[in-house]
mmCIF file of C-alpha atoms in Angstrom:
data_model
loop_
_atom_site.group_PDB
_atom_site.id
_atom_site.type_symbol
_atom_site.label_atom_id
_atom_site.label_comp_id
_atom_site.label_asym_id
_atom_site.label_seq_id
_atom_site.Cartn_x
_atom_site.Cartn_y
_atom_site.Cartn_z
ATOM 1 C CA UNK A 147 26.911 10.395 15.549
ATOM 2 C CA UNK A 148 24.548 7.549 14.618
ATOM 3 C CA UNK A 149 24.131 6.569 18.284
ATOM 4 C CA UNK A 150 23.109 10.137 19.058
ATOM 5 C CA UNK A 151 20.560 10.021 16.208
ATOM 6 C CA UNK A 152 19.195 6.683 17.454
ATOM 7 C CA UNK A 153 18.838 8.039 20.978
ATOM 8 C CA UNK A 154 17.217 11.316 19.900
ATOM 9 C CA UNK A 155 14.878 9.786 17.305
ATOM 10 C CA UNK A 156 13.657 6.807 19.301
ATOM 11 C CA UNK A 157 13.504 8.673 22.602
ATOM 12 C CA UNK A 158 11.353 11.320 20.945
ATOM 13 C CA UNK A 159 9.059 8.660 19.468
ATOM 14 C CA UNK A 160 8.857 6.879 22.823
ATOM 15 C CA UNK A 161 8.040 10.026 24.763
ATOM 16 C CA UNK A 162 5.440 11.414 22.343
ATOM 17 C CA UNK A 163 3.910 8.057 21.389
ATOM 18 C CA UNK A 164 0.963 8.409 23.709
ATOM 19 C CA UNK A 165 -1.376 5.431 23.600
ATOM 20 C CA UNK A 166 0.849 2.506 22.692
ATOM 21 C CA UNK A 167 1.953 0.840 19.464
ATOM 22 C CA UNK A 168 -0.487 2.298 16.932
ATOM 23 C CA UNK A 169 0.297 5.872 17.971
ATOM 24 C CA UNK A 170 4.066 5.291 18.022
ATOM 25 C CA UNK A 171 4.341 3.778 14.525
ATOM 26 C CA UNK A 172 3.848 7.088 12.640
ATOM 27 C CA UNK A 173 6.316 8.779 14.986
ATOM 28 C CA UNK A 174 8.960 6.104 14.438
ATOM 29 C CA UNK A 175 8.286 6.305 10.699
ATOM 30 C CA UNK A 176 8.820 10.059 10.748
ATOM 31 C CA UNK A 177 12.136 9.704 12.581
ATOM 32 C CA UNK A 178 13.402 6.708 10.555
ATOM 33 C CA UNK A 179 12.249 7.775 7.077
ATOM 34 C CA UNK A 180 11.907 11.553 7.036
ATOM 35 C CA UNK A 181 14.244 12.930 9.661
ATOM 36 C CA UNK A 182 17.257 10.587 9.767
ATOM 37 C CA UNK A 183 16.841 8.569 6.526
ATOM 38 C CA UNK A 184 17.710 5.260 8.191
ATOM 39 C CA UNK A 185 15.347 3.416 5.845
ATOM 40 C CA UNK A 186 13.154 4.181 2.850
ATOM 41 C CA UNK A 187 9.386 4.368 3.113
ATOM 42 C CA UNK A 188 9.098 0.976 1.386
ATOM 43 C CA UNK A 189 11.588 -0.600 3.798
ATOM 44 C CA UNK A 190 9.620 0.855 6.698
ATOM 45 C CA UNK A 191 6.453 -0.776 5.366
ATOM 46 C CA UNK A 192 8.269 -4.119 5.227
ATOM 47 C CA UNK A 193 9.625 -3.660 8.761
ATOM 48 C CA UNK A 194 6.128 -2.838 9.979
ATOM 49 C CA UNK A 195 4.654 -5.919 8.309
ATOM 50 C CA UNK A 196 7.292 -8.220 9.763
ATOM 51 C CA UNK A 197 7.101 -6.625 13.216
ATOM 52 C CA UNK A 198 3.332 -7.157 13.223
ATOM 53 C CA UNK A 199 3.781 -10.891 12.733
ATOM 54 C CA UNK A 200 6.087 -11.317 15.731
ATOM 55 C CA UNK A 201 4.902 -11.398 19.342
ATOM 56 C CA UNK A 202 5.573 -8.479 21.651
ATOM 57 C CA UNK A 203 5.337 -4.701 21.518
ATOM 58 C CA UNK A 204 5.655 -3.490 17.941
ATOM 59 C CA UNK A 205 7.473 -0.239 18.735
ATOM 60 C CA UNK A 206 10.188 -2.062 20.663
ATOM 61 C CA UNK A 207 10.698 -4.530 17.807
ATOM 62 C CA UNK A 208 10.919 -1.695 15.304
ATOM 63 C CA UNK A 209 13.400 0.210 17.496
ATOM 64 C CA UNK A 210 15.526 -2.928 17.812
ATOM 65 C CA UNK A 211 15.502 -3.485 14.047
ATOM 66 C CA UNK A 212 16.387 0.113 13.229
ATOM 67 C CA UNK A 213 19.208 0.134 15.771
ATOM 68 C CA UNK A 214 20.507 -3.204 14.535
ATOM 69 C CA UNK A 215 20.425 -2.026 10.927
ATOM 70 C CA UNK A 216 22.476 1.040 11.838
ATOM 71 C CA UNK A 217 24.998 -0.330 14.342
ATOM 72 C CA UNK A 218 24.456 -4.050 14.923
ATOM 73 C CA UNK A 219 23.677 -5.541 18.352
ATOM 74 C CA UNK A 220 24.939 -2.517 20.288
ATOM 75 C CA UNK A 221 22.815 -0.237 18.106
ATOM 76 C CA UNK A 222 19.763 -2.408 18.779
ATOM 77 C CA UNK A 223 20.394 -2.230 22.528
ATOM 78 C CA UNK A 224 20.866 1.548 22.449
ATOM 79 C CA UNK A 225 17.741 2.033 20.318
ATOM 80 C CA UNK A 226 15.526 -0.121 22.530
ATOM 81 C CA UNK A 227 16.779 1.518 25.718
ATOM 82 C CA UNK A 228 16.353 5.000 24.234
ATOM 83 C CA UNK A 229 12.813 4.100 23.256
ATOM 84 C CA UNK A 230 11.633 2.468 26.491
ATOM 85 C CA UNK A 231 13.639 4.091 29.320
ATOM 86 C CA UNK A 232 11.936 7.516 29.331
ATOM 87 C CA UNK A 233 8.515 5.888 29.536
ATOM 88 C CA UNK A 234 9.640 3.448 32.223
ATOM 89 C CA UNK A 235 11.076 6.273 34.316
ATOM 90 C CA UNK A 236 7.946 8.362 33.831
ATOM 91 C CA UNK A 237 5.777 5.431 34.940
ATOM 92 C CA UNK A 238 7.851 4.945 38.079
ATOM 93 C CA UNK A 239 7.513 8.657 38.904
ATOM 94 C CA UNK A 240 3.821 8.879 38.070
ATOM 95 C CA UNK A 241 2.681 5.690 39.777
ATOM 96 C CA UNK A 242 2.544 7.516 43.109
ATOM 97 C CA UNK A 243 0.072 9.999 41.621
ATOM 98 C CA UNK A 244 -2.193 7.509 39.812
ATOM 99 C CA UNK A 245 -5.233 8.035 42.039
ATOM 100 C CA UNK A 246 -5.026 11.813 41.841
ATOM 101 C CA UNK A 247 -4.396 11.905 38.102
ATOM 102 C CA UNK A 248 -7.012 9.340 37.137
ATOM 103 C CA UNK A 249 -9.812 11.481 38.577
ATOM 104 C CA UNK A 250 -8.529 14.790 37.234
ATOM 105 C CA UNK A 251 -10.698 16.587 34.688
ATOM 106 C CA UNK A 252 -7.581 18.223 33.245
ATOM 107 C CA UNK A 253 -5.886 14.878 32.527
ATOM 108 C CA UNK A 254 -9.107 13.487 31.059
ATOM 109 C CA UNK A 255 -9.333 16.549 28.801
ATOM 110 C CA UNK A 256 -5.704 16.173 27.733
ATOM 111 C CA UNK A 257 -6.270 12.542 26.810
ATOM 112 C CA UNK A 258 -9.414 13.420 24.879
ATOM 113 C CA UNK A 259 -7.546 16.149 22.980
ATOM 114 C CA UNK A 260 -4.696 13.811 21.954
ATOM 115 C CA UNK A 261 -6.893 11.020 20.555
ATOM 116 C CA UNK A 262 -7.954 12.884 17.362
ATOM 117 C CA UNK A 263 -4.301 13.697 16.616
ATOM 118 C CA UNK A 264 -3.413 10.007 16.855
ATOM 119 C CA UNK A 265 -6.353 9.101 14.618
ATOM 120 C CA UNK A 266 -5.245 11.596 11.962
ATOM 121 C CA UNK A 267 -1.632 10.378 12.079
ATOM 122 C CA UNK A 268 -2.767 6.777 11.634
ATOM 123 C CA UNK A 269 -5.123 7.804 8.846
ATOM 124 C CA UNK A 270 -2.368 9.624 6.941
ATOM 125 C CA UNK A 271 -0.031 6.652 7.288
ATOM 126 C CA UNK A 272 -2.768 4.219 6.178
ATOM 127 C CA UNK A 273 -3.527 6.428 3.171
ATOM 128 C CA UNK A 274 0.143 6.545 2.157
ATOM 129 C CA UNK A 275 0.495 2.763 2.487
ATOM 130 C CA UNK A 276 -2.781 2.309 0.596
ATOM 131 C CA UNK A 277 -1.442 4.520 -2.186
ATOM 132 C CA UNK A 278 1.661 2.336 -2.451
ATOM 133 C CA UNK A 279 -0.466 -0.815 -2.471
ATOM 134 C CA UNK A 280 -2.608 0.511 -5.305
ATOM 135 C CA UNK A 281 0.512 1.593 -7.198
ATOM 136 C CA UNK A 282 2.075 -1.851 -6.815
ATOM 137 C CA UNK A 283 -1.008 -4.053 -7.133
ATOM 138 C CA UNK A 284 -3.361 -1.956 -9.214
ATOM 139 C CA UNK A 285 -6.569 -0.370 -7.999
ATOM 140 C CA UNK A 286 -8.843 -3.393 -8.438
ATOM 141 C CA UNK A 287 -6.573 -5.903 -6.712
ATOM 142 C CA UNK A 288 -5.765 -3.308 -4.025
ATOM 143 C CA UNK A 289 -9.462 -2.757 -3.272
ATOM 144 C CA UNK A 290 -10.203 -6.486 -3.454
ATOM 145 C CA UNK A 291 -7.405 -7.339 -1.018
ATOM 146 C CA UNK A 292 -8.531 -4.553 1.335
ATOM 147 C CA UNK A 293 -12.050 -6.003 1.382
ATOM 148 C CA UNK A 294 -10.705 -9.539 1.880
ATOM 149 C CA UNK A 295 -8.566 -8.274 4.764
ATOM 150 C CA UNK A 296 -11.513 -6.525 6.418
ATOM 151 C CA UNK A 297 -13.689 -9.617 6.068
ATOM 152 C CA UNK A 298 -10.988 -11.915 7.463
ATOM 153 C CA UNK A 299 -10.267 -9.708 10.460
ATOM 154 C CA UNK A 300 -13.671 -8.188 11.259
ATOM 155 C CA UNK A 301 -16.185 -10.810 10.148
ATOM 156 C CA UNK A 302 -14.384 -14.123 10.457
ATOM 157 C CA UNK A 303 -12.192 -12.877 13.356
ATOM 158 C CA UNK A 304 -8.936 -14.314 12.076
ATOM 159 C CA UNK A 305 -5.988 -12.998 14.071
ATOM 160 C CA UNK A 306 -4.315 -10.032 12.286
ATOM 161 C CA UNK A 307 -0.884 -11.723 12.429
ATOM 162 C CA UNK A 308 -2.228 -14.650 10.387
ATOM 163 C CA UNK A 309 -3.783 -12.263 7.859
ATOM 164 C CA UNK A 310 -0.486 -10.373 7.602
ATOM 165 C CA UNK A 311 1.403 -13.634 7.025
ATOM 166 C CA UNK A 312 -1.050 -14.623 4.273
ATOM 167 C CA UNK A 313 -0.702 -11.233 2.589
ATOM 168 C CA UNK A 314 3.102 -11.292 2.934
ATOM 169 C CA UNK A 315 3.103 -14.674 1.246
ATOM 170 C CA UNK A 316 0.846 -13.386 -1.517
ATOM 171 C CA UNK A 317 3.031 -10.290 -1.927
ATOM 172 C CA UNK A 318 6.134 -12.437 -2.319
ATOM 173 C CA UNK A 319 4.576 -14.175 -5.314
ATOM 174 C CA UNK A 320 2.423 -11.344 -6.736
ATOM 175 C CA UNK A 321 4.890 -9.978 -9.271
ATOM 176 C CA UNK A 322 5.982 -13.458 -10.298
ATOM 177 C CA UNK A 323 2.344 -14.383 -10.981
ATOM 178 C CA UNK A 324 1.694 -11.049 -12.723
ATOM 179 C CA UNK A 325 4.699 -11.520 -15.053
ATOM 180 C CA UNK A 326 3.663 -15.095 -15.802
ATOM 181 C CA UNK A 327 0.123 -13.975 -16.730
ATOM 182 C CA UNK A 328 1.432 -11.181 -18.971
ATOM 183 C CA UNK A 329 3.761 -13.609 -20.738
ATOM 184 C CA UNK A 330 0.868 -16.066 -21.222
ATOM 185 C CA UNK A 331 -1.272 -13.319 -22.730
ATOM 186 C CA UNK A 332 1.527 -12.445 -25.157
ATOM 187 C CA UNK A 333 1.991 -16.111 -26.013
ATOM 188 C CA UNK A 334 5.488 -16.238 -24.500
ATOM 189 C CA UNK A 335 6.319 -19.206 -22.285
#
Protein backbone atom coordinates (compact mmCIF):
# COMPACT_ATOMS: atom_id res chain seq x y z
CA UNK A 1 0.00 0.00 0.00
CA UNK A 2 2.79 2.46 0.84
CA UNK A 3 4.44 1.89 -2.55
CA UNK A 4 1.16 2.76 -4.23
CA UNK A 5 0.93 5.95 -2.14
CA UNK A 6 4.53 6.88 -3.02
CA UNK A 7 3.86 6.34 -6.71
CA UNK A 8 0.57 8.25 -6.73
CA UNK A 9 1.76 11.15 -4.56
CA UNK A 10 5.14 11.75 -6.18
CA UNK A 11 3.91 11.08 -9.71
CA UNK A 12 1.17 13.65 -9.19
CA UNK A 13 3.67 16.19 -7.85
CA UNK A 14 6.04 15.48 -10.73
CA UNK A 15 3.36 15.83 -13.39
CA UNK A 16 1.75 19.00 -12.01
CA UNK A 17 4.97 20.65 -10.84
CA UNK A 18 5.26 22.90 -13.85
CA UNK A 19 8.32 25.12 -13.75
CA UNK A 20 10.87 23.15 -11.77
CA UNK A 21 11.84 22.88 -8.11
CA UNK A 22 10.13 25.93 -6.60
CA UNK A 23 6.75 24.98 -8.08
CA UNK A 24 7.07 21.31 -7.07
CA UNK A 25 7.90 21.92 -3.39
CA UNK A 26 4.34 22.95 -2.37
CA UNK A 27 2.94 20.00 -4.30
CA UNK A 28 5.27 17.53 -2.60
CA UNK A 29 4.45 19.15 0.74
CA UNK A 30 0.73 18.71 0.10
CA UNK A 31 1.18 15.02 -0.74
CA UNK A 32 3.66 14.26 2.07
CA UNK A 33 2.07 16.30 4.88
CA UNK A 34 -1.62 16.72 4.10
CA UNK A 35 -2.66 13.81 1.93
CA UNK A 36 -0.56 10.82 3.03
CA UNK A 37 0.86 12.02 6.40
CA UNK A 38 4.35 10.68 5.67
CA UNK A 39 5.90 13.53 7.66
CA UNK A 40 4.76 16.44 9.81
CA UNK A 41 4.89 20.01 8.58
CA UNK A 42 7.93 20.67 10.81
CA UNK A 43 9.73 17.60 9.44
CA UNK A 44 8.97 18.78 5.92
CA UNK A 45 10.55 22.15 6.71
CA UNK A 46 13.68 20.36 7.94
CA UNK A 47 13.77 18.15 4.84
CA UNK A 48 13.44 21.23 2.65
CA UNK A 49 16.26 23.02 4.46
CA UNK A 50 18.59 20.04 4.18
CA UNK A 51 17.67 19.37 0.55
CA UNK A 52 18.46 22.99 -0.29
CA UNK A 53 22.00 22.61 1.01
CA UNK A 54 22.80 19.59 -1.18
CA UNK A 55 23.62 19.80 -4.89
CA UNK A 56 21.12 18.62 -7.47
CA UNK A 57 17.41 18.96 -8.14
CA UNK A 58 15.55 19.61 -4.90
CA UNK A 59 12.38 17.72 -5.83
CA UNK A 60 14.33 14.56 -6.62
CA UNK A 61 16.19 14.75 -3.31
CA UNK A 62 12.94 15.25 -1.43
CA UNK A 63 11.30 12.32 -3.26
CA UNK A 64 14.28 10.12 -2.42
CA UNK A 65 14.15 11.11 1.26
CA UNK A 66 10.41 10.54 1.56
CA UNK A 67 10.65 7.16 -0.15
CA UNK A 68 13.61 6.15 1.99
CA UNK A 69 11.80 7.19 5.17
CA UNK A 70 8.82 5.04 4.22
CA UNK A 71 10.44 1.93 2.74
CA UNK A 72 14.23 2.22 2.77
CA UNK A 73 16.37 2.05 -0.38
CA UNK A 74 13.66 0.40 -2.49
CA UNK A 75 11.18 3.06 -1.39
CA UNK A 76 13.65 5.79 -2.37
CA UNK A 77 14.11 4.21 -5.81
CA UNK A 78 10.36 3.86 -6.35
CA UNK A 79 9.71 7.44 -5.20
CA UNK A 80 12.38 8.96 -7.43
CA UNK A 81 11.27 6.96 -10.46
CA UNK A 82 7.61 7.83 -9.84
CA UNK A 83 8.57 11.48 -9.62
CA UNK A 84 10.84 11.75 -12.67
CA UNK A 85 9.62 9.12 -15.16
CA UNK A 86 6.38 10.83 -16.26
CA UNK A 87 8.26 14.05 -17.00
CA UNK A 88 11.06 12.21 -18.79
CA UNK A 89 8.56 10.34 -20.97
CA UNK A 90 6.65 13.54 -21.69
CA UNK A 91 9.88 15.28 -22.72
CA UNK A 92 10.78 12.46 -25.09
CA UNK A 93 7.31 12.65 -26.67
CA UNK A 94 7.20 16.43 -26.85
CA UNK A 95 10.72 17.02 -28.13
CA UNK A 96 9.54 16.33 -31.68
CA UNK A 97 7.01 19.16 -31.37
CA UNK A 98 9.29 21.76 -29.74
CA UNK A 99 9.39 24.13 -32.71
CA UNK A 100 5.63 24.06 -33.20
CA UNK A 101 4.82 24.43 -29.52
CA UNK A 102 7.34 27.15 -28.76
CA UNK A 103 5.70 29.52 -31.24
CA UNK A 104 2.12 28.70 -30.28
CA UNK A 105 0.05 31.50 -28.76
CA UNK A 106 -2.04 28.90 -26.93
CA UNK A 107 1.00 27.37 -25.18
CA UNK A 108 2.32 30.83 -24.32
CA UNK A 109 -1.08 31.70 -22.83
CA UNK A 110 -1.16 28.47 -20.83
CA UNK A 111 2.28 29.17 -19.40
CA UNK A 112 1.29 32.73 -18.52
CA UNK A 113 -1.87 31.47 -16.78
CA UNK A 114 0.04 28.94 -14.64
CA UNK A 115 2.68 31.36 -13.32
CA UNK A 116 0.35 33.25 -10.92
CA UNK A 117 -0.84 29.94 -9.46
CA UNK A 118 2.76 28.94 -8.75
CA UNK A 119 3.45 32.34 -7.18
CA UNK A 120 0.44 32.01 -4.87
CA UNK A 121 1.40 28.46 -3.84
CA UNK A 122 4.93 29.59 -3.01
CA UNK A 123 3.58 32.61 -1.15
CA UNK A 124 1.26 30.49 0.99
CA UNK A 125 4.07 28.08 1.82
CA UNK A 126 6.45 30.95 2.66
CA UNK A 127 3.79 32.51 4.90
CA UNK A 128 3.23 29.23 6.76
CA UNK A 129 6.98 28.73 7.26
CA UNK A 130 7.31 32.37 8.33
CA UNK A 131 4.54 31.84 10.87
CA UNK A 132 6.42 28.87 12.32
CA UNK A 133 9.66 30.86 12.42
CA UNK A 134 7.99 33.69 14.32
CA UNK A 135 6.37 31.19 16.68
CA UNK A 136 9.71 29.51 17.38
CA UNK A 137 12.03 32.52 17.33
CA UNK A 138 9.76 35.38 18.31
CA UNK A 139 8.65 38.20 16.05
CA UNK A 140 11.69 40.44 16.48
CA UNK A 141 14.31 37.75 15.90
CA UNK A 142 12.19 36.33 13.05
CA UNK A 143 12.05 39.71 11.31
CA UNK A 144 15.73 40.40 12.01
CA UNK A 145 16.81 37.05 10.57
CA UNK A 146 14.58 37.58 7.51
CA UNK A 147 16.26 40.94 6.87
CA UNK A 148 19.73 39.43 7.42
CA UNK A 149 18.86 36.65 4.97
CA UNK A 150 17.65 39.10 2.33
CA UNK A 151 20.77 41.23 2.71
CA UNK A 152 23.09 38.21 2.51
CA UNK A 153 21.42 36.79 -0.58
CA UNK A 154 20.31 39.90 -2.48
CA UNK A 155 22.86 42.56 -1.55
CA UNK A 156 26.04 40.67 -0.75
CA UNK A 157 25.19 37.83 -3.19
CA UNK A 158 26.13 34.98 -0.89
CA UNK A 159 25.00 31.65 -2.30
CA UNK A 160 21.65 30.56 -0.76
CA UNK A 161 23.09 27.17 0.29
CA UNK A 162 25.68 28.94 2.46
CA UNK A 163 22.99 31.14 4.00
CA UNK A 164 20.86 28.07 4.71
CA UNK A 165 23.82 26.32 6.36
CA UNK A 166 24.47 29.38 8.55
CA UNK A 167 20.81 29.55 9.57
CA UNK A 168 20.66 25.79 10.21
CA UNK A 169 23.67 26.15 12.47
CA UNK A 170 22.07 29.08 14.27
CA UNK A 171 18.80 27.14 14.61
CA UNK A 172 20.62 24.20 16.17
CA UNK A 173 21.89 26.44 18.96
CA UNK A 174 19.01 28.95 19.23
CA UNK A 175 17.03 27.25 21.98
CA UNK A 176 20.18 26.39 23.90
CA UNK A 177 21.22 30.06 23.82
CA UNK A 178 17.68 31.21 24.67
CA UNK A 179 17.51 28.90 27.72
CA UNK A 180 20.95 30.02 28.86
CA UNK A 181 19.94 33.70 28.64
CA UNK A 182 16.70 33.08 30.55
CA UNK A 183 18.59 31.23 33.28
CA UNK A 184 21.12 34.10 33.49
CA UNK A 185 18.30 36.62 33.86
CA UNK A 186 16.81 34.56 36.69
CA UNK A 187 20.22 34.25 38.33
CA UNK A 188 20.37 30.48 37.79
CA UNK A 189 23.62 29.04 36.47
